[in-house]
Coordinates of C-alpha atoms in Angstrom, one line a residue:
Chain Z
M1 CA 120.6 101.2 96.0
A2 CA 120.0 104.4 94.5
T3 CA 123.0 106.9 96.1
L4 CA 125.3 103.7 95.0
E5 CA 123.4 103.3 90.9
L6 CA 123.7 107.4 90.9
A7 CA 127.2 107.4 92.2
L8 CA 128.6 103.9 89.8
E9 CA 127.2 106.6 86.6
D10 CA 129.4 109.3 87.7
E11 CA 133.0 107.9 87.9
A12 CA 132.3 104.9 85.2
G13 CA 134.8 101.3 84.5
A14 CA 134.8 101.3 88.1
T15 CA 131.5 99.4 88.7
P16 CA 131.8 95.8 90.7
A17 CA 135.0 96.7 92.1
G18 CA 133.1 99.7 93.8
R19 CA 129.8 97.9 94.9
R20 CA 132.5 94.9 96.8
R21 CA 134.4 97.8 98.4
R22 CA 131.5 99.0 99.7
L23 CA 130.0 95.5 101.3
G24 CA 133.4 95.0 102.7
T25 CA 136.0 92.5 103.2
L26 CA 133.4 91.3 107.2
F27 CA 130.6 90.9 104.6
W28 CA 132.5 88.1 102.1
I29 CA 134.0 86.0 105.4
A30 CA 129.8 86.0 106.7
I31 CA 129.1 84.3 103.0
G32 CA 132.4 82.0 102.9
W33 CA 131.7 81.2 106.6
M34 CA 127.4 80.6 105.5
A35 CA 128.5 78.7 102.6
L36 CA 130.6 76.5 104.5
V37 CA 127.7 75.2 106.8
F38 CA 125.3 75.0 104.6
A39 CA 127.5 72.6 102.5
V40 CA 128.2 70.7 105.3
A41 CA 124.8 70.4 106.5
I42 CA 123.1 69.5 103.3
F43 CA 126.2 66.6 102.5
A44 CA 126.5 65.6 105.5
D45 CA 125.4 62.1 105.2
L46 CA 128.3 62.2 101.4
L47 CA 131.2 63.4 104.0
P48 CA 133.5 60.1 105.2
L49 CA 132.2 61.1 108.6
P50 CA 131.4 58.8 111.4
S51 CA 128.1 58.0 112.5
P52 CA 127.0 61.0 114.9
T53 CA 125.4 58.5 117.3
D54 CA 128.0 55.7 117.1
M55 CA 129.3 55.1 121.0
D56 CA 132.3 54.2 121.9
M57 CA 132.9 54.1 125.6
L58 CA 136.6 53.3 125.8
E59 CA 137.6 56.8 124.4
R60 CA 135.4 58.9 125.7
R61 CA 136.2 62.6 125.9
A62 CA 139.1 62.3 123.5
P63 CA 140.9 65.1 123.0
I64 CA 141.9 65.9 118.9
S65 CA 143.2 63.5 116.9
A66 CA 143.6 62.6 114.1
E67 CA 140.8 59.7 114.2
H68 CA 138.1 62.8 115.5
W69 CA 139.4 65.8 114.6
L70 CA 137.4 67.0 117.0
G71 CA 137.3 64.4 119.4
T72 CA 134.8 63.0 121.7
D73 CA 132.0 63.4 123.2
G74 CA 131.2 62.1 127.0
L75 CA 129.5 58.9 125.5
G76 CA 132.3 58.6 122.8
R77 CA 130.2 60.2 120.0
D78 CA 132.3 62.0 117.1
E79 CA 132.2 65.2 118.0
L80 CA 132.6 66.4 114.5
S81 CA 130.1 64.3 113.4
R82 CA 127.5 65.5 115.9
L83 CA 128.8 69.9 115.2
I84 CA 128.2 68.7 111.3
Y85 CA 124.8 66.8 111.7
G86 CA 123.6 69.4 114.4
A87 CA 123.9 72.0 112.0
R88 CA 121.3 70.3 110.0
I89 CA 118.6 70.9 112.8
S90 CA 120.1 74.2 113.7
L91 CA 119.7 75.6 109.9
I92 CA 116.5 73.2 109.0
V93 CA 114.6 75.1 112.6
G94 CA 116.3 78.8 111.8
L95 CA 115.6 78.7 108.5
C96 CA 111.6 77.5 108.6
A97 CA 110.3 78.7 111.8
P98 CA 111.0 82.7 110.3
V99 CA 109.6 81.2 106.7
I100 CA 106.5 80.7 108.5
G101 CA 106.6 84.4 110.6
V102 CA 107.4 86.3 107.3
T103 CA 104.6 84.3 105.6
I104 CA 101.9 85.0 108.2
G105 CA 103.0 88.3 109.9
G106 CA 104.4 89.8 106.3
A107 CA 100.7 88.9 105.1
L108 CA 99.0 89.7 108.4
G109 CA 101.2 93.3 108.3
M110 CA 100.4 94.0 104.9
L111 CA 96.4 93.6 105.2
A112 CA 96.7 95.6 108.2
G113 CA 98.6 98.8 106.7
Y114 CA 96.5 98.3 103.9
F115 CA 93.0 98.5 104.8
R116 CA 93.8 100.2 108.1
G117 CA 90.5 100.1 110.5
R118 CA 89.3 97.9 113.1
F119 CA 91.2 94.5 111.0
E120 CA 94.4 97.0 112.0
S121 CA 93.5 97.5 115.4
F122 CA 92.3 93.9 115.8
V123 CA 95.8 92.4 114.4
V124 CA 97.6 94.8 116.1
G125 CA 96.1 93.9 119.1
S126 CA 96.6 90.1 119.1
M127 CA 99.7 90.5 118.7
D128 CA 101.1 92.6 121.2
V129 CA 99.2 89.8 123.7
L130 CA 101.0 87.3 121.8
L131 CA 104.3 89.0 122.3
A132 CA 103.4 89.7 126.2
F133 CA 103.4 86.0 126.6
P134 CA 106.3 84.9 127.7
P135 CA 107.6 82.8 125.1
L136 CA 110.0 80.6 127.3
I137 CA 106.7 79.3 128.8
L138 CA 105.0 79.2 125.4
A139 CA 107.4 76.9 124.0
L140 CA 107.6 74.8 127.6
A141 CA 103.7 74.6 127.6
V142 CA 103.3 73.3 124.2
T143 CA 106.0 71.0 123.9
A144 CA 105.3 69.7 127.1
Y145 CA 101.3 69.2 125.8
L146 CA 102.4 68.0 122.1
G147 CA 105.8 66.3 122.5
Q148 CA 109.0 66.8 121.6
S149 CA 110.0 66.9 117.8
I150 CA 111.7 68.8 115.5
F151 CA 108.3 69.6 113.5
N152 CA 106.2 70.9 117.0
L153 CA 109.7 73.2 117.5
T154 CA 109.8 75.0 114.3
C155 CA 105.8 75.7 114.5
I156 CA 106.4 77.5 117.9
L157 CA 109.5 79.1 117.2
G158 CA 107.4 80.3 114.3
V159 CA 104.8 81.5 116.4
L160 CA 106.7 83.6 118.1
G161 CA 107.8 85.4 114.9
I162 CA 105.4 86.1 114.1
P163 CA 104.3 89.5 115.9
A164 CA 108.4 91.0 114.6
F165 CA 107.2 90.7 111.6
M166 CA 103.8 91.8 111.7
R167 CA 105.0 94.9 112.7
V168 CA 107.7 95.5 109.5
A169 CA 105.6 94.5 107.3
R170 CA 103.0 97.4 109.0
A171 CA 105.4 100.0 109.2
A172 CA 106.9 99.5 105.8
T173 CA 103.1 99.8 104.1
L174 CA 102.0 102.1 106.3
S175 CA 104.4 104.6 104.8
L176 CA 104.2 103.1 100.9
A177 CA 99.9 103.1 100.6
R178 CA 99.8 106.7 101.0
R179 CA 101.9 107.1 98.2
E180 CA 101.3 108.5 94.8
F181 CA 102.2 105.6 93.1
V182 CA 99.4 103.4 95.1
I183 CA 96.6 106.5 94.4
A184 CA 97.8 106.0 90.9
A185 CA 97.1 102.6 90.6
Q186 CA 93.2 103.2 92.1
A187 CA 93.3 106.0 89.6
L188 CA 93.8 103.4 86.8
G189 CA 91.0 101.1 88.6
A190 CA 93.3 98.6 90.4
T191 CA 92.0 96.2 92.5
H192 CA 92.9 96.3 95.9
T193 CA 94.8 91.9 95.1
R194 CA 96.7 94.0 92.6
I195 CA 97.9 96.7 94.6
L196 CA 98.8 94.8 97.4
L197 CA 101.4 92.0 95.1
R198 CA 102.0 94.5 92.3
E199 CA 102.3 97.5 93.9
L200 CA 103.3 96.6 97.5
L201 CA 105.0 93.6 98.0
P202 CA 107.7 94.1 95.7
N203 CA 108.4 97.0 98.1
V204 CA 107.7 95.8 101.8
L205 CA 109.9 92.6 100.7
L206 CA 113.4 94.4 101.0
P207 CA 112.8 95.5 104.6
L208 CA 110.9 91.8 105.2
L209 CA 114.2 89.8 103.7
A210 CA 116.5 91.6 105.8
F211 CA 114.6 91.3 109.1
F212 CA 114.2 87.4 108.0
L213 CA 117.9 86.5 107.9
L214 CA 118.0 88.9 111.1
G215 CA 114.9 86.7 112.6
V216 CA 117.4 83.7 111.4
A217 CA 120.0 84.5 113.8
V218 CA 117.4 85.1 117.0
T219 CA 115.9 81.4 115.8
I220 CA 119.2 79.3 116.0
V221 CA 119.7 81.4 119.5
V222 CA 116.4 80.1 120.7
E223 CA 116.9 77.2 119.6
G224 CA 120.1 76.3 121.2
S225 CA 118.5 77.9 124.1
L226 CA 115.6 75.0 124.1
S227 CA 117.5 72.4 123.5
F228 CA 119.8 73.6 126.3
L229 CA 117.2 73.2 128.6
G230 CA 115.9 69.9 127.3
L231 CA 112.9 71.4 125.5
G232 CA 114.6 71.6 122.2
V233 CA 115.1 68.0 119.4
P234 CA 114.7 65.0 121.8
P235 CA 117.6 62.8 121.4
P236 CA 119.5 60.8 120.5
I237 CA 119.3 63.9 117.5
S238 CA 122.5 66.3 117.9
S239 CA 121.6 70.0 117.6
W240 CA 124.4 72.9 118.8
G241 CA 122.2 73.8 122.1
S242 CA 122.0 70.3 123.1
M243 CA 125.7 69.7 122.9
I244 CA 126.3 73.3 124.5
G245 CA 123.7 71.5 127.4
E246 CA 125.8 68.1 127.4
G247 CA 128.9 69.5 127.6
R248 CA 127.9 71.5 130.2
E249 CA 128.4 68.4 132.7
S250 CA 132.3 68.1 132.5
L251 CA 133.5 71.7 132.0
D252 CA 136.0 71.4 134.3
V253 CA 137.4 67.8 132.5
A254 CA 136.3 69.0 129.1
P255 CA 136.1 72.4 128.1
Q256 CA 136.0 72.1 124.9
L257 CA 132.4 70.2 124.2
A258 CA 130.7 73.0 125.2
F259 CA 132.4 75.5 123.6
I260 CA 132.8 74.1 120.2
P261 CA 129.7 74.4 119.5
A262 CA 128.8 77.3 121.4
I263 CA 131.5 78.7 118.7
A264 CA 129.4 77.3 115.8
M265 CA 126.3 79.2 116.3
F266 CA 128.2 82.0 117.5
L267 CA 130.2 82.5 114.0
T268 CA 126.9 81.1 112.5
V269 CA 124.5 83.5 114.2
L270 CA 127.3 86.8 113.3
S271 CA 126.7 85.8 110.0
F272 CA 123.7 85.9 109.8
N273 CA 123.8 89.3 111.3
L274 CA 125.9 90.5 109.2
I275 CA 124.7 89.7 105.9
G276 CA 121.2 91.0 107.7
D277 CA 122.7 94.1 108.4
T278 CA 124.5 94.7 104.8
I279 CA 121.4 94.2 103.1
R280 CA 119.7 96.6 105.1
A281 CA 121.5 99.0 104.8
L282 CA 121.9 99.1 101.3
T283 CA 117.5 98.9 101.0
D284 CA 117.8 101.5 103.2
P285 CA 119.2 105.0 100.9
R286 CA 116.9 103.1 98.6
Q287 CA 113.7 104.2 100.7
G288 CA 115.6 107.1 101.3
A289 CA 116.1 109.0 98.3
L290 CA 112.8 108.0 96.4
Chain C
M1 CA 81.9 113.5 71.2
S2 CA 80.3 116.4 72.9
G3 CA 78.5 117.3 75.5
V4 CA 79.1 117.5 78.9
L5 CA 81.1 115.0 80.0
L6 CA 81.9 115.6 84.0
S7 CA 79.9 117.3 86.3
V8 CA 80.4 118.9 89.1
E9 CA 77.3 119.5 91.7
D10 CA 77.5 121.4 95.2
A11 CA 80.5 119.2 96.1
V12 CA 81.4 119.6 100.0
V13 CA 83.9 117.4 101.4
D14 CA 84.2 117.4 105.1
L15 CA 87.3 116.1 106.3
P16 CA 87.8 115.8 110.1
T17 CA 90.9 116.5 112.2
P18 CA 91.5 116.6 115.4
R19 CA 91.4 120.5 115.8
G20 CA 87.9 120.1 114.3
N21 CA 86.3 120.2 111.2
L22 CA 87.5 120.6 108.0
R23 CA 86.0 122.2 105.2
A24 CA 88.1 121.3 102.3
V25 CA 85.9 121.8 99.2
D26 CA 83.3 124.1 100.2
H27 CA 79.6 124.0 97.5
V28 CA 81.9 123.8 94.3
D29 CA 80.1 123.3 90.8
L30 CA 82.2 122.7 88.2
A31 CA 81.5 121.3 84.6
V32 CA 84.1 119.9 82.0
D33 CA 82.5 119.0 78.1
A34 CA 84.5 116.3 76.2
G35 CA 87.4 117.5 74.7
K36 CA 87.8 120.4 76.6
T37 CA 90.7 121.8 79.6
L38 CA 89.4 123.1 82.5
G39 CA 92.4 124.7 84.7
I40 CA 91.6 125.2 88.6
V41 CA 94.2 128.2 89.7
G42 CA 94.4 128.3 93.4
E43 CA 97.4 128.6 96.4
S44 CA 98.6 125.4 98.3
G45 CA 95.9 124.3 100.6
C46 CA 92.9 125.7 98.9
G47 CA 91.0 122.3 98.1
K48 CA 92.2 122.1 94.8
T49 CA 93.7 118.3 95.0
M50 CA 90.9 117.1 97.9
L51 CA 88.4 119.0 94.8
S52 CA 90.8 116.2 92.1
R53 CA 89.9 113.2 94.4
T54 CA 86.9 113.9 95.1
I55 CA 86.5 113.4 90.6
L56 CA 88.1 110.1 91.3
Q57 CA 86.1 109.4 94.6
L58 CA 89.7 108.5 96.2
L59 CA 89.3 110.6 98.8
P60 CA 90.8 109.5 102.7
K61 CA 88.5 106.9 104.2
K62 CA 87.7 109.7 106.8
A63 CA 86.1 112.6 104.3
K64 CA 82.5 113.0 104.0
L65 CA 81.3 114.4 100.7
S66 CA 77.5 115.4 99.7
G67 CA 76.8 116.9 96.6
R68 CA 77.2 115.0 93.0
V69 CA 79.5 114.1 90.9
M70 CA 78.2 112.8 87.2
F71 CA 80.5 111.4 84.9
D72 CA 79.3 110.4 81.4
G73 CA 75.7 110.2 82.8
Q74 CA 76.4 108.4 85.7
D75 CA 76.3 109.5 89.2
L76 CA 79.7 108.7 91.2
L77 CA 78.6 108.5 94.2
K78 CA 76.1 105.8 93.7
L79 CA 78.0 103.3 91.9
S80 CA 79.3 100.2 93.9
P81 CA 83.1 99.9 94.2
E82 CA 83.4 97.3 91.5
K83 CA 81.6 99.3 89.1
L84 CA 83.4 102.4 89.9
R85 CA 87.0 100.9 89.7
K86 CA 85.7 99.6 85.9
L87 CA 85.0 103.0 85.3
R88 CA 88.1 104.5 86.6
G89 CA 90.4 102.4 84.5
R90 CA 88.2 103.2 81.3
S91 CA 87.5 106.7 81.2
L92 CA 89.8 108.3 84.2
A93 CA 93.4 108.9 84.9
V94 CA 95.4 111.1 86.7
V95 CA 99.2 112.0 86.7
F96 CA 100.4 113.8 89.6
Q97 CA 102.9 116.3 91.1
D98 CA 105.8 114.5 91.8
P99 CA 107.2 112.0 89.4
M100 CA 108.9 110.6 92.3
T101 CA 106.6 109.5 94.2
S102 CA 104.0 108.5 91.5
L103 CA 106.0 105.7 90.1
N104 CA 106.7 102.5 91.6
P105 CA 110.0 103.0 92.7
V106 CA 111.6 99.0 92.6
L107 CA 109.3 97.6 89.7
T108 CA 111.0 98.6 86.1
I109 CA 109.5 101.7 83.7
G110 CA 108.9 98.3 81.5
T111 CA 106.9 95.9 84.2
Q112 CA 104.2 99.1 85.2
L113 CA 103.7 100.1 81.9
I114 CA 103.4 96.9 80.2
E115 CA 100.7 95.4 83.3
T116 CA 99.1 98.2 83.3
I117 CA 98.0 97.7 79.6
Q118 CA 97.4 94.2 79.9
E119 CA 94.8 94.4 82.4
H120 CA 93.3 97.4 80.9
L121 CA 93.6 96.3 77.1
E122 CA 93.2 92.9 77.4
L123 CA 96.7 92.7 74.7
G124 CA 99.3 89.5 74.8
L125 CA 102.5 90.3 76.4
A126 CA 104.4 91.0 73.1
Q127 CA 101.2 93.4 71.9
A128 CA 101.2 94.9 75.6
R129 CA 105.4 95.8 75.0
Q130 CA 105.1 96.5 71.2
R131 CA 101.9 99.3 72.6
S132 CA 104.5 100.2 75.6
I133 CA 107.2 100.8 73.7
E134 CA 104.7 103.1 70.8
L135 CA 103.6 105.1 73.9
L136 CA 107.3 105.9 75.2
A137 CA 107.8 106.9 71.7
A138 CA 104.4 109.2 72.0
V139 CA 105.8 111.0 75.2
G140 CA 108.8 112.0 74.2
I141 CA 111.4 109.6 75.6
P142 CA 114.3 108.5 73.2
A143 CA 114.9 105.0 72.9
P144 CA 112.2 103.8 74.7
E145 CA 113.0 100.1 74.2
Q146 CA 116.3 100.1 76.8
R147 CA 114.1 102.2 78.9
L148 CA 111.6 99.2 79.9
A149 CA 114.1 97.5 81.7
Q150 CA 115.5 101.1 83.4
Y151 CA 114.2 101.9 87.0
P152 CA 112.6 104.7 87.6
H153 CA 115.0 106.2 89.5
Q154 CA 117.4 105.7 86.6
L155 CA 115.7 108.9 85.0
S156 CA 115.7 112.0 85.2
G157 CA 112.7 114.2 86.5
G158 CA 110.9 115.0 83.2
M159 CA 111.6 111.5 82.0
R160 CA 109.6 110.3 84.8
Q161 CA 107.4 112.9 84.9
R162 CA 106.7 111.8 80.7
V163 CA 106.1 108.0 81.8
A164 CA 104.0 108.5 84.5
I165 CA 101.8 111.1 81.6
A166 CA 102.2 107.5 79.2
V167 CA 100.9 105.2 82.1
A168 CA 98.4 107.6 82.7
L169 CA 97.3 107.5 79.1
S170 CA 98.0 104.2 78.4
C171 CA 94.0 102.8 78.9
E172 CA 93.0 105.7 76.3
P173 CA 91.3 107.7 79.6
Q174 CA 88.2 109.7 78.7
L175 CA 89.3 112.7 81.3
L176 CA 92.8 112.8 82.2
I177 CA 93.8 114.9 85.8
A178 CA 96.9 116.5 86.0
D179 CA 97.2 117.6 89.5
E180 CA 100.0 120.2 89.5
P181 CA 102.1 118.6 86.8
T182 CA 105.1 120.6 86.4
T183 CA 105.5 121.7 89.5
A184 CA 108.1 119.7 90.5
L185 CA 109.9 119.9 87.1
D186 CA 113.1 122.3 86.1
V187 CA 111.4 125.1 84.7
T188 CA 112.9 124.3 81.3
I189 CA 111.0 121.0 81.0
Q190 CA 107.6 122.7 82.4
A191 CA 106.6 123.6 78.8
Q192 CA 107.6 120.4 77.6
I193 CA 105.3 118.7 79.5
L194 CA 102.4 121.3 78.6
D195 CA 102.7 121.1 75.5
L196 CA 102.8 117.6 75.8
L197 CA 99.6 117.1 77.7
A198 CA 97.9 119.5 75.1
R199 CA 99.5 117.3 71.8
E200 CA 97.9 114.2 73.5
Q201 CA 94.8 116.1 74.3
Q202 CA 94.1 116.9 70.6
R203 CA 95.3 113.5 69.9
R204 CA 92.8 111.4 71.7
H205 CA 90.3 114.1 72.0
M206 CA 90.1 113.2 76.0
A207 CA 88.9 116.1 78.4
M208 CA 91.6 117.5 80.9
I209 CA 91.7 119.1 84.7
I210 CA 94.7 121.2 85.0
I211 CA 95.0 122.0 88.7
T212 CA 97.8 124.1 89.1
H213 CA 98.7 127.5 91.5
D214 CA 100.4 129.2 88.3
L215 CA 98.3 131.2 86.2
G216 CA 100.9 131.2 83.4
V217 CA 100.0 127.4 83.4
V218 CA 96.4 128.0 82.2
A219 CA 97.1 130.6 80.5
G220 CA 97.7 129.5 76.7
R221 CA 96.0 125.9 77.4
T222 CA 93.2 126.1 79.2
D223 CA 89.4 126.9 77.9
E224 CA 88.2 127.6 81.3
V225 CA 89.2 128.5 84.1
A226 CA 88.1 128.1 87.7
V227 CA 89.9 129.7 90.7
M228 CA 89.4 128.5 94.1
Y229 CA 90.3 129.5 97.1
A230 CA 89.8 128.0 100.8
G231 CA 88.2 125.4 99.2
R232 CA 85.5 127.3 97.3
V233 CA 85.2 128.5 93.7
V234 CA 86.2 132.1 93.7
E235 CA 85.9 132.9 90.4
R236 CA 85.3 131.1 87.2
A237 CA 85.5 132.1 83.6
P238 CA 86.9 131.2 79.9
T239 CA 90.6 131.3 79.5
P240 CA 90.4 134.3 77.4
L241 CA 87.4 136.4 78.9
L242 CA 89.4 135.9 82.6
F243 CA 91.6 137.5 81.6
K244 CA 91.2 140.4 79.7
Q245 CA 88.5 141.4 82.8
M246 CA 89.1 139.9 85.7
R247 CA 86.8 141.0 88.4
M248 CA 87.9 138.8 91.5
P249 CA 90.5 140.2 93.9
Y250 CA 92.1 137.1 94.5
T251 CA 92.6 135.9 90.7
E252 CA 93.8 139.7 90.1
A253 CA 97.0 139.5 92.9
L254 CA 97.4 135.9 92.0
L255 CA 98.4 137.2 88.5
A256 CA 100.6 139.9 89.7
A257 CA 102.3 137.6 92.0
L258 CA 103.9 135.5 88.8
P259 CA 107.3 137.6 88.3
K260 CA 107.3 139.1 84.7
L261 CA 110.3 139.2 82.2
D262 CA 110.0 142.9 81.5
A263 CA 110.3 144.1 85.4
A264 CA 113.1 145.8 86.2
P265 CA 115.5 144.9 88.6
H266 CA 115.3 144.1 91.8
T267 CA 111.3 145.2 91.7
P268 CA 109.9 143.7 94.6
L269 CA 107.1 140.7 94.0
P270 CA 103.9 142.1 95.0
A271 CA 103.5 138.4 96.6
I272 CA 100.1 138.1 98.9
S273 CA 100.5 139.4 102.2
G274 CA 98.8 136.5 104.9
R275 CA 98.0 133.5 104.6
P276 CA 95.3 131.3 103.8
P277 CA 92.5 130.9 106.3
D278 CA 92.4 128.3 108.7
Q279 CA 89.6 126.4 107.2
T280 CA 88.5 125.1 110.8
R281 CA 87.5 127.8 111.7
P282 CA 85.6 129.8 109.4
L283 CA 85.2 132.9 108.0
K284 CA 81.6 135.0 108.9
G285 CA 82.1 137.4 105.6
C286 CA 84.2 136.5 102.4
S287 CA 87.0 134.4 103.6
F288 CA 89.4 136.3 101.1
S289 CA 88.9 139.8 103.1
P290 CA 91.4 139.7 105.5
R291 CA 93.8 140.1 102.6
C292 CA 92.0 141.9 100.4
R293 CA 92.8 145.4 99.3
Y294 CA 89.3 146.3 98.3
A295 CA 87.7 144.8 101.5
A296 CA 84.8 146.7 103.4
G297 CA 81.9 146.9 105.3
R298 CA 79.6 144.0 104.2
C299 CA 82.9 141.5 102.9
N300 CA 83.6 140.6 106.7
T301 CA 80.1 139.5 107.8
E302 CA 78.4 138.2 104.9
K303 CA 79.6 135.5 102.8
P304 CA 79.4 136.8 98.6
S305 CA 78.1 134.0 96.4
L306 CA 78.9 132.9 93.4
R307 CA 77.0 135.0 90.5
A308 CA 77.3 135.6 86.9
E309 CA 77.9 138.7 85.3
A310 CA 78.7 137.2 81.3
P311 CA 76.2 134.4 80.9
Q312 CA 79.6 132.0 81.5
H313 CA 81.6 134.4 83.7
F314 CA 80.7 133.8 87.3
Y315 CA 82.8 135.6 90.7
A316 CA 82.0 135.6 94.5
C317 CA 83.0 139.4 95.6
F318 CA 81.4 142.1 96.6
H319 CA 83.6 144.8 95.2
P320 CA 84.7 143.1 92.3
I321 CA 87.1 144.9 89.8
A322 CA 85.7 147.3 87.9
A323 CA 85.5 146.3 83.8
G324 CA 87.9 148.7 82.6
V325 CA 90.3 149.1 84.6
D326 CA 93.3 147.3 84.1
A327 CA 94.4 144.1 86.6

């Protein structure tokens, strides 16, 4: 941001346009797609859609028509409606799980990076153990034991995300904690809590936010994989992963049943990645310049 | 207020490094009276910064410190962390070399100043804001009200250093440690910043320690100067006396290494040859002997101790520059 601001000061008059040009068209397309997905997911109940669970056995695997915009699935359920209600699940899980990861992982990482010593070794060691554990096996074991539900799914994916967030937060904190502004704060008698919350957290937040968006994208894919394997949300609730899984059975006669949710997931994940990358690129020069 | 505010007695700081123990501060004695200024001079890596961290009790965790650091009648080494923290907030402040890193890059000037003031002086937001504006004005920042909303990267280096000084002054310290406050600044700004520090010191009657590698910086602005080399104080004297009759060859060499305006063009600068010694491998004799043009005999086998010539003039050398000889 620093370089950006300085460049803008030099050429007065080109303020907002210059910033937008730098972000690029792709970024705004990604923002547009995200806005669309969020809007239909939030207002799904208000849209004039058929119920995603109403079956019409006479209209199984119907092609695209005025009545069913994206056709129907193997049980005669409206594909568009299932896609939109599925977006809800994907977004809820995709957003909530990284929130768990960023909160716990971010806090652990900052504490480890700031206090160092034995606490750091313990945190890093236990995160390495968690990383070494095969994630799908863990998810399988937990769902088998606790049962399938959106809540359980979110918790598992959240816990699996903790090590990565911990590492990002710790790396950022390590490089910042020896900076002179932290020592200056200590010299002015600031408490550890104050230094962590007021001096370090605002600095660590930027890389964490960028990583959070990438985490959302990864989580949506993992949730899709779990649902595809039948370990995700329980039927008849639709999620993009389970829709792809159900569509797999009729790939030869109605390939759109697998491809439509796959495309939706692809575009959403791509959008999250693009937005995350752009934010990271914007925050990186700032870190370098200062 | 008078009398000794800060005294460092026989301070030794050992830093464990992969190459062995590094003695960063070697049996240093110093004292600063209330309202006075002490200059600490020496080249890079001679322990100046470690000494300032010793006074602040902000040494790296692995460092081992022995000796005594007395501040206002209290031994800082014996205080509990909580008491130490409170004392630091009330009485000590520090200004660093690089204003790029000594301000938090993602908080506005206003946030950094106002929060510090609120914390230390227990004022309301409006009052703290008013005080911040006064402080910024006092350190010579034009349009202080607009500056409050700006981020450090929007200010120039000199402005940033002024803000850093304002933050340091905000808690009304009794002792301000300025660690190379002008090294990262343009020469044109250096004098302004030093004048600012001197003015604020006069007004607040606080003691100040200026750490620098530039004898020119301490010349007119300090009451006493301590020259450090390889972790030790090698010469200490009231400033006028030091410049009138320096005894230690290192001090002489430092002064000679200053560029002079009246020198003829293309005169080579008499730099000090060689490098400071590796402090993980201490020399048996005087640490400066390999680079000293007066070194002979004893210098290589025995460490000179700090001895007093005049009541206030101390130096550690076997072959001091003779009195009367022009430095």
